[in-house]
N, CA and C atoms as an extended XYZ file, in Angstrom:
360
Properties=species:S:1:pos:R:3:atomname:S:1:resname:S:1:resid:I:1 pbc="F F F"
N         7.945       28.431       13.694 N   MET     1
C         8.677       27.321       13.116 CA  MET     1
C         7.781       26.100       13.086 C   MET     1
N         7.744       25.425       11.957 N   ALA     2
C         6.953       24.213       11.813 CA  ALA     2
C         7.694       23.035       12.447 C   ALA     2
N         6.936       22.090       12.928 N   VAL     3
C         7.522       20.875       13.490 CA  VAL     3
C         8.036       20.021       12.339 C   VAL     3
N         9.251       19.534       12.471 N   THR     4
C         9.805       18.611       11.476 CA  THR     4
C        10.427       17.420       12.192 C   THR     4
N        10.461       16.318       11.494 N   HIS     5
C        11.096       15.115       12.025 CA  HIS     5
C        12.466       14.976       11.392 C   HIS     5
N        13.463       14.737       12.203 N   LEU     6
C        14.807       14.498       11.690 CA  LEU     6
C        14.873       13.108       11.070 C   LEU     6
N        15.906       12.844       10.290 N   ALA     7
C        16.015       11.609        9.512 CA  ALA     7
C        15.859       10.351       10.359 C   ALA     7
N        16.513       10.280       11.497 N   ALA     8
C        16.426        9.072       12.332 CA  ALA     8
C        14.997        8.836       12.806 C   ALA     8
N        14.288        9.904       13.131 N   THR     9
C        12.899        9.779       13.569 CA  THR     9
C        12.015        9.349       12.407 C   THR     9
N        12.229        9.949       11.239 N   ARG    10
C        11.456        9.564       10.055 CA  ARG    10
C        11.685        8.097        9.721 C   ARG    10
N        12.921        7.628        9.834 N   ASN    11
C        13.207        6.213        9.589 CA  ASN    11
C        12.458        5.343       10.593 C   ASN    11
N        12.466        5.760       11.854 N   GLY    12
C        11.762        5.003       12.890 CA  GLY    12
C        10.264        4.932       12.634 C   GLY    12
N         9.677        6.048       12.224 N   ILE    13
C         8.241        6.076       11.904 CA  ILE    13
C         7.951        5.140       10.734 C   ILE    13
N         8.723        5.279        9.656 N   ALA    14
C         8.495        4.444        8.469 CA  ALA    14
C         8.650        2.968        8.805 C   ALA    14
N         9.706        2.614        9.523 N   ASP    15
C         9.919        1.212        9.884 CA  ASP    15
C         8.787        0.684       10.763 C   ASP    15
N         8.299        1.499       11.690 N   TYR    16
C         7.192        1.076       12.555 CA  TYR    16
C         5.953        0.743       11.713 C   TYR    16
N         5.643        1.610       10.771 N   VAL    17
C         4.455        1.398        9.937 CA  VAL    17
C         4.617        0.151        9.077 C   VAL    17
N         5.699        0.077        8.322 N   VAL    18
C         5.827       -1.021        7.352 CA  VAL    18
C         6.119       -2.370        7.998 C   VAL    18
N         6.718       -2.389        9.178 N   ASP    19
C         6.961       -3.668        9.853 CA  ASP    19
C         5.654       -4.372       10.210 C   ASP    19
N         4.580       -3.631       10.331 N   GLN    20
C         3.273       -4.222       10.625 CA  GLN    20
C         2.659       -4.919        9.411 C   GLN    20
N         3.228       -4.671        8.234 N   LEU    21
C         2.652       -5.200        6.997 CA  LEU    21
C         3.221       -6.547        6.579 C   LEU    21
N         4.184       -7.088        7.331 N   ASP    22
C         4.777       -8.389        6.998 CA  ASP    22
C         3.682       -9.445        6.854 C   ASP    22
N         3.620      -10.072        5.671 N   GLY    23
C         2.612      -11.103        5.426 CA  GLY    23
C         1.207      -10.549        5.273 C   GLY    23
N         1.076       -9.248        5.197 N   GLY    24
C        -0.233       -8.606        5.068 CA  GLY    24
C        -0.662       -8.472        3.617 C   GLY    24
N        -1.606       -7.571        3.384 N   THR    25
C        -2.171       -7.425        2.045 CA  THR    25
C        -2.278       -5.966        1.629 C   THR    25
N        -2.359       -5.794        0.323 N   LEU    26
C        -2.673       -4.523       -0.307 CA  LEU    26
C        -3.986       -4.771       -1.033 C   LEU    26
N        -5.064       -4.197       -0.506 N   ILE    27
C        -6.392       -4.465       -1.047 CA  ILE    27
C        -6.895       -3.216       -1.773 C   ILE    27
N        -7.270       -3.393       -3.028 N   PHE    28
C        -7.849       -2.318       -3.828 CA  PHE    28
C        -9.365       -2.408       -3.748 C   PHE    28
N       -10.004       -1.243       -3.514 N   TYR    29
C       -11.453       -1.178       -3.381 CA  TYR    29
C       -12.052       -0.193       -4.375 C   TYR    29
N       -13.341       -0.384       -4.646 N   GLN    30
C       -14.087        0.606       -5.406 CA  GLN    30
C       -14.306        1.828       -4.516 C   GLN    30
N       -14.886        2.890       -5.063 N   ALA    31
C       -15.061        4.163       -4.355 CA  ALA    31
C       -15.852        4.023       -3.054 C   ALA    31
N       -16.693        2.993       -2.947 N   ASP    32
C       -17.469        2.822       -1.712 CA  ASP    32
C       -16.612        2.361       -0.543 C   ASP    32
N       -15.373        1.954       -0.821 N   GLY    33
C       -14.457        1.540        0.236 CA  GLY    33
C       -14.726        0.169        0.809 C   GLY    33
N       -15.720       -0.551        0.267 N   SER    34
C       -16.003       -1.878        0.808 CA  SER    34
C       -16.092       -2.961       -0.266 C   SER    34
N       -16.199       -2.575       -1.533 N   THR    35
C       -16.262       -3.562       -2.605 CA  THR    35
C       -14.856       -3.808       -3.128 C   THR    35
N       -14.351       -5.006       -2.859 N   GLU    36
C       -12.980       -5.366       -3.210 CA  GLU    36
C       -12.833       -5.539       -4.723 C   GLU    36
N       -11.733       -5.014       -5.256 N   VAL    37
C       -11.402       -5.147       -6.680 CA  VAL    37
C       -10.286       -6.167       -6.872 C   VAL    37
N        -9.257       -6.100       -6.028 N   ALA    38
C        -8.117       -7.015       -6.125 CA  ALA    38
C        -7.366       -7.020       -4.798 C   ALA    38
N        -6.712       -8.144       -4.500 N   THR    39
C        -5.923       -8.270       -3.270 CA  THR    39
C        -4.553       -8.826       -3.612 C   THR    39
N        -3.517       -8.084       -3.236 N   LEU    40
C        -2.130       -8.507       -3.424 CA  LEU    40
C        -1.554       -8.812       -2.051 C   LEU    40
N        -0.521       -9.648       -1.982 N   THR    41
C         0.019      -10.079       -0.700 CA  THR    41
C         1.480       -9.657       -0.548 C   THR    41
N         1.782       -9.093        0.637 N   PHE    42
C         3.156       -8.746        0.981 CA  PHE    42
C         3.880       -9.987        1.484 C   PHE    42
N         5.180      -10.024        1.253 N   GLY    43
C         6.009      -11.081        1.805 CA  GLY    43
C         6.434      -10.734        3.220 C   GLY    43
N         7.370      -11.506        3.745 N   THR    44
C         7.949      -11.231        5.053 CA  THR    44
C         9.462      -11.266        4.912 C   THR    44
N        10.123      -10.146        5.078 N   PRO    45
C         9.588       -8.839        5.423 CA  PRO    45
C         8.945       -8.159        4.208 C   PRO    45
N         7.937       -7.348        4.483 N   ALA    46
C         7.214       -6.660        3.412 CA  ALA    46
C         8.051       -5.545        2.804 C   ALA    46
N         8.845       -4.862        3.634 N   PHE    47
C         9.638       -3.713        3.198 CA  PHE    47
C        11.049       -3.836        3.740 C   PHE    47
N        11.970       -3.175        3.056 N   GLY    48
C        13.322       -3.048        3.563 CA  GLY    48
C        13.380       -1.938        4.598 C   GLY    48
N        14.519       -1.803        5.259 N   ALA    49
C        14.702       -0.747        6.258 CA  ALA    49
C        14.628        0.627        5.594 C   ALA    49
N        14.032        1.561        6.294 N   ALA    50
C        13.870        2.917        5.765 CA  ALA    50
C        15.195        3.656        5.704 C   ALA    50
N        15.331        4.500        4.702 N   ALA    51
C        16.467        5.407        4.554 CA  ALA    51
C        15.900        6.753        4.139 C   ALA    51
N        16.310        7.812        4.836 N   ALA    52
C        15.786        9.162        4.582 CA  ALA    52
C        14.271        9.194        4.710 C   ALA    52
N        13.732        8.345        5.587 N   GLY    53
C        12.296        8.323        5.840 CA  GLY    53
C        11.474        7.556        4.826 C   GLY    53
N        12.138        6.851        3.902 N   VAL    54
C        11.439        6.123        2.841 CA  VAL    54
C        11.741        4.636        2.951 C   VAL    54
N        10.682        3.826        2.989 N   ALA    55
C        10.819        2.368        2.999 CA  ALA    55
C        10.301        1.835        1.667 C   ALA    55
N        11.055        0.936        1.055 N   THR    56
C        10.698        0.375       -0.247 CA  THR    56
C        10.234       -1.059       -0.077 C   THR    56
N         9.101       -1.381       -0.700 N   ALA    57
C         8.537       -2.727       -0.582 CA  ALA    57
C         9.409       -3.750       -1.278 C   ALA    57
N         9.460       -4.932       -0.687 N   ASN    58
C        10.049       -6.090       -1.341 CA  ASN    58
C         9.004       -6.621       -2.327 C   ASN    58
N         9.250       -7.762       -2.927 N   ALA    59
C         8.318       -8.325       -3.909 CA  ALA    59
C         6.916       -8.459       -3.315 C   ALA    59
N         5.924       -8.117       -4.115 N   ILE    60
C         4.517       -8.207       -3.723 CA  ILE    60
C         3.866       -9.232       -4.651 C   ILE    60
N         3.158      -10.202       -4.080 N   THR    61
C         2.509      -11.238       -4.881 CA  THR    61
C         1.284      -10.673       -5.573 C   THR    61
N         1.206      -10.859       -6.881 N   SER    62
C         0.102      -10.348       -7.692 CA  SER    62
C        -1.202      -11.083       -7.381 C   SER    62
N        -2.313      -10.432       -7.692 N   ASP    63
C        -3.623      -11.083       -7.692 CA  ASP    63
C        -3.847      -11.536       -9.128 C   ASP    63
N        -3.868      -12.841       -9.362 N   THR    64
C        -3.988      -13.367      -10.723 CA  THR    64
C        -5.427      -13.656      -11.122 C   THR    64
N        -6.372      -13.333      -10.251 N   ASN    65
C        -7.797      -13.555      -10.548 CA  ASN    65
C        -8.616      -12.475       -9.841 C   ASN    65
N        -8.430      -11.230      -10.259 N   ALA    66
C        -9.085      -10.099       -9.599 CA  ALA    66
C       -10.604      -10.189       -9.692 C   ALA    66
N       -11.267       -9.641       -8.689 N   THR    67
C       -12.724       -9.561       -8.686 CA  THR    67
C       -13.190       -8.606       -9.773 C   THR    67
N       -12.474       -7.497       -9.919 N   GLY    68
C       -12.761       -6.524      -10.961 CA  GLY    68
C       -13.567       -5.338      -10.459 C   GLY    68
N       -13.466       -4.235      -11.196 N   GLY    69
C       -14.166       -2.993      -10.876 CA  GLY    69
C       -13.221       -1.825      -11.054 C   GLY    69
N       -13.700       -0.637      -10.718 N   THR    70
C       -12.880        0.570      -10.790 CA  THR    70
C       -12.385        0.893       -9.395 C   THR    70
N       -11.072        0.877       -9.209 N   THR    71
C       -10.502        1.109       -7.885 CA  THR    71
C       -10.086        2.558       -7.704 C   THR    71
N       -10.427        3.107       -6.539 N   THR    72
C       -10.027        4.472       -6.190 CA  THR    72
C        -9.446        4.546       -4.782 C   THR    72
N        -9.499        3.437       -4.057 N   ILE    73
C        -9.023        3.374       -2.668 CA  ILE    73
C        -8.238        2.082       -2.483 C   ILE    73
N        -7.171        2.139       -1.688 N   ALA    74
C        -6.433        0.928       -1.324 CA  ALA    74
C        -6.120        0.971        0.164 C   ALA    74
N        -6.137       -0.186        0.782 N   ASN    75
C        -5.748       -0.318        2.185 CA  ASN    75
C        -4.589       -1.288        2.281 C   ASN    75
N        -3.609       -0.917        3.101 N   LEU    76
C        -2.496       -1.797        3.430 CA  LEU    76
C        -2.819       -2.373        4.798 C   LEU    76
N        -2.846       -3.703        4.903 N   THR    77
C        -3.300       -4.345        6.123 CA  THR    77
C        -2.261       -5.311        6.682 C   THR    77
N        -2.397       -5.606        7.963 N   THR    78
C        -1.555       -6.593        8.624 CA  THR    78
C        -1.976       -7.993        8.186 C   THR    78
N        -1.197       -8.988        8.576 N   SER    79
C        -1.572      -10.370        8.272 CA  SER    79
C        -2.858      -10.753        8.995 C   SER    79
N        -3.222      -10.015       10.029 N   GLY    80
C        -4.472      -10.245       10.750 CA  GLY    80
C        -5.614       -9.380       10.246 C   GLY    80
N        -5.432       -8.709        9.113 N   ALA    81
C        -6.448       -7.904        8.429 CA  ALA    81
C        -6.750       -6.563        9.100 C   ALA    81
N        -5.868       -6.087        9.969 N   SER    82
C        -6.051       -4.747       10.545 CA  SER    82
C        -5.527       -3.715        9.553 C   SER    82
N        -6.341       -2.721        9.262 N   GLU    83
C        -5.945       -1.678        8.327 CA  GLU    83
C        -4.906       -0.764        8.965 C   GLU    83
N        -3.809       -0.527        8.249 N   ILE    84
C        -2.722        0.308        8.749 CA  ILE    84
C        -2.649        1.619        7.979 C   ILE    84
N        -2.799        1.564        6.666 N   VAL    85
C        -2.688        2.740        5.810 CA  VAL    85
C        -3.803        2.706        4.777 C   VAL    85
N        -4.417        3.868        4.511 N   GLU    86
C        -5.395        3.990        3.432 CA  GLU    86
C        -4.841        4.955        2.404 C   GLU    86
N        -4.993        4.627        1.123 N   CYS    87
C        -4.417        5.424        0.040 CA  CYS    87
C        -5.446        5.705       -1.042 C   CYS    87
N        -5.245        6.830       -1.731 N   ALA    88
C        -6.007        7.115       -2.942 CA  ALA    88
C        -5.343        6.377       -4.096 C   ALA    88
N        -6.162        5.877       -5.027 N   VAL    89
C        -5.657        5.150       -6.191 CA  VAL    89
C        -6.154        5.846       -7.449 C   VAL    89
N        -5.274        5.979       -8.410 N   GLY    90
C        -5.643        6.571       -9.693 CA  GLY    90
C        -4.643        6.162      -10.749 C   GLY    90
N        -4.629        6.928      -11.844 N   THR    91
C        -3.670        6.649      -12.913 CA  THR    91
C        -2.551        7.677      -12.944 C   THR    91
N        -2.711        8.789      -12.220 N   SER    92
C        -1.633        9.770      -12.052 CA  SER    92
C        -1.989       10.694      -10.903 C   SER    92
N        -0.979       11.150      -10.193 N   GLY    93
C        -1.183       12.096       -9.104 CA  GLY    93
C        -1.832       11.545       -7.851 C   GLY    93
N        -1.992       10.233       -7.742 N   ALA    94
C        -2.597        9.613       -6.557 CA  ALA    94
C        -1.498        9.035       -5.677 C   ALA    94
N        -1.883        8.525       -4.504 N   ASP    95
C        -0.912        7.857       -3.629 CA  ASP    95
C        -0.353        6.609       -4.307 C   ASP    95
N        -1.238        5.844       -4.955 N   ILE    96
C        -0.840        4.675       -5.733 CA  ILE    96
C        -1.354        4.889       -7.148 C   ILE    96
N        -0.444        4.856       -8.111 N   ASN    97
C        -0.816        5.034       -9.512 CA  ASN    97
C        -0.712        3.710      -10.251 C   ASN    97
N        -1.811        3.333      -10.892 N   LEU    98
C        -1.858        2.126      -11.701 CA  LEU    98
C        -1.876        2.523      -13.169 C   LEU    98
N        -1.457        1.622      -14.042 N   SER    99
C        -1.528        1.919      -15.471 CA  SER    99
C        -2.979        2.090      -15.905 C   SER    99
N        -3.893        1.402      -15.216 N   ASN   100
C        -5.329        1.543      -15.455 CA  ASN   100
C        -6.036        1.153      -14.165 C   ASN   100
N        -6.883        2.026      -13.642 N   ASN   101
C        -7.569        1.683      -12.396 CA  ASN   101
C        -8.902        0.978      -12.633 C   ASN   101
N        -9.210        0.678      -13.884 N   VAL   102
C       -10.368       -0.151      -14.212 CA  VAL   102
C        -9.843       -1.564      -14.424 C   VAL   102
N       -10.279       -2.478      -13.552 N   VAL   103
C        -9.771       -3.844      -13.544 CA  VAL   103
C       -10.892       -4.784      -13.959 C   VAL   103
N       -10.626       -5.652      -14.925 N   GLY   104
C       -11.614       -6.628      -15.359 CA  GLY   104
C       -11.634       -7.838      -14.442 C   GLY   104
N       -12.785       -8.483      -14.345 N   ALA   105
C       -12.888       -9.714      -13.566 CA  ALA   105
C       -11.940      -10.751      -14.164 C   ALA   105
N       -11.121      -11.363      -13.323 N   GLY   106
C       -10.164      -12.368      -13.762 CA  GLY   106
C        -8.824      -11.808      -14.191 C   GLY   106
N        -8.699      -10.477      -14.255 N   ASP   107
C        -7.419       -9.855      -14.632 CA  ASP   107
C        -6.348      -10.112      -13.584 C   ASP   107
N        -5.098       -9.957      -13.985 N   THR   108
C        -3.975       -9.976      -13.062 CA  THR   108
C        -3.634       -8.543      -12.692 C   THR   108
N        -3.521       -8.273      -11.403 N   VAL   109
C        -3.126       -6.959      -10.908 CA  VAL   109
C        -1.786       -7.125      -10.211 C   VAL   109
N        -0.810       -6.312      -10.626 N   SER   110
C         0.519       -6.404      -10.033 CA  SER   110
C         1.057       -5.008       -9.753 C   SER   110
N         1.993       -4.952       -8.820 N   ILE   111
C         2.659       -3.705       -8.445 CA  ILE   111
C         4.147       -3.911       -8.692 C   ILE   111
N         4.743       -3.025       -9.493 N   SER   112
C         6.170       -3.166       -9.782 CA  SER   112
C         7.038       -2.490       -8.734 C   SER   112
N         6.507       -1.458       -8.066 N   SER   113
C         7.252       -0.822       -6.980 CA  SER   113
C         6.278       -0.073       -6.076 C   SER   113
N         6.650       -0.006       -4.796 N   LEU   114
C         5.822        0.674       -3.808 CA  LEU   114
C         6.735        1.195       -2.704 C   LEU   114
N         6.547        2.443       -2.328 N   THR   115
C         7.304        3.020       -1.218 CA  THR   115
C         6.343        3.625       -0.207 C   THR   115
N         6.806        3.686        1.023 N   TYR   116
C         6.098        4.409        2.081 CA  TYR   116
C         7.049        5.492        2.573 C   TYR   116
N         6.547        6.723        2.640 N   THR   117
C         7.370        7.853        3.096 CA  THR   117
C         6.788        8.421        4.383 C   THR   117
N         7.591        8.469        5.433 N   ALA   118
C         7.165        9.044        6.709 CA  ALA   118
C         7.145       10.566        6.578 C   ALA   118
N         6.282       11.225        7.352 N   PRO   119
C         6.192       12.683        7.261 CA  PRO   119
C         7.467       13.366        7.702 C   PRO   119
N         7.750       14.472        7.030 N   ALA   120
C         8.956       15.254        7.366 CA  ALA   120
C         8.760       16.031        8.657 C   ALA   120
């Protein structure tokens, strides 16, 4: 039998993770993982309470003057810049899907919705 987390535990895991992101950032990087493409900011609270192990982000402030580049990695960080979650970025089938992962210098980068799902 595989280990599974029941709903209350999944909610607790999701809430623990996303509660650390209050006032933090969502930073998009190029493939090298260190060249920043764009930085968006989470509000406080960053996410609503989890249900069925899924937490949905509240409004995220856009980056209206992106550095630019091709993003393939994103990090979700605390307000103190500690990395909490790392994600793959693409245009489909990735952890975070953008309409275009090639960002021009000075472009606006925005996220219309974002969820975090705790493991089952």
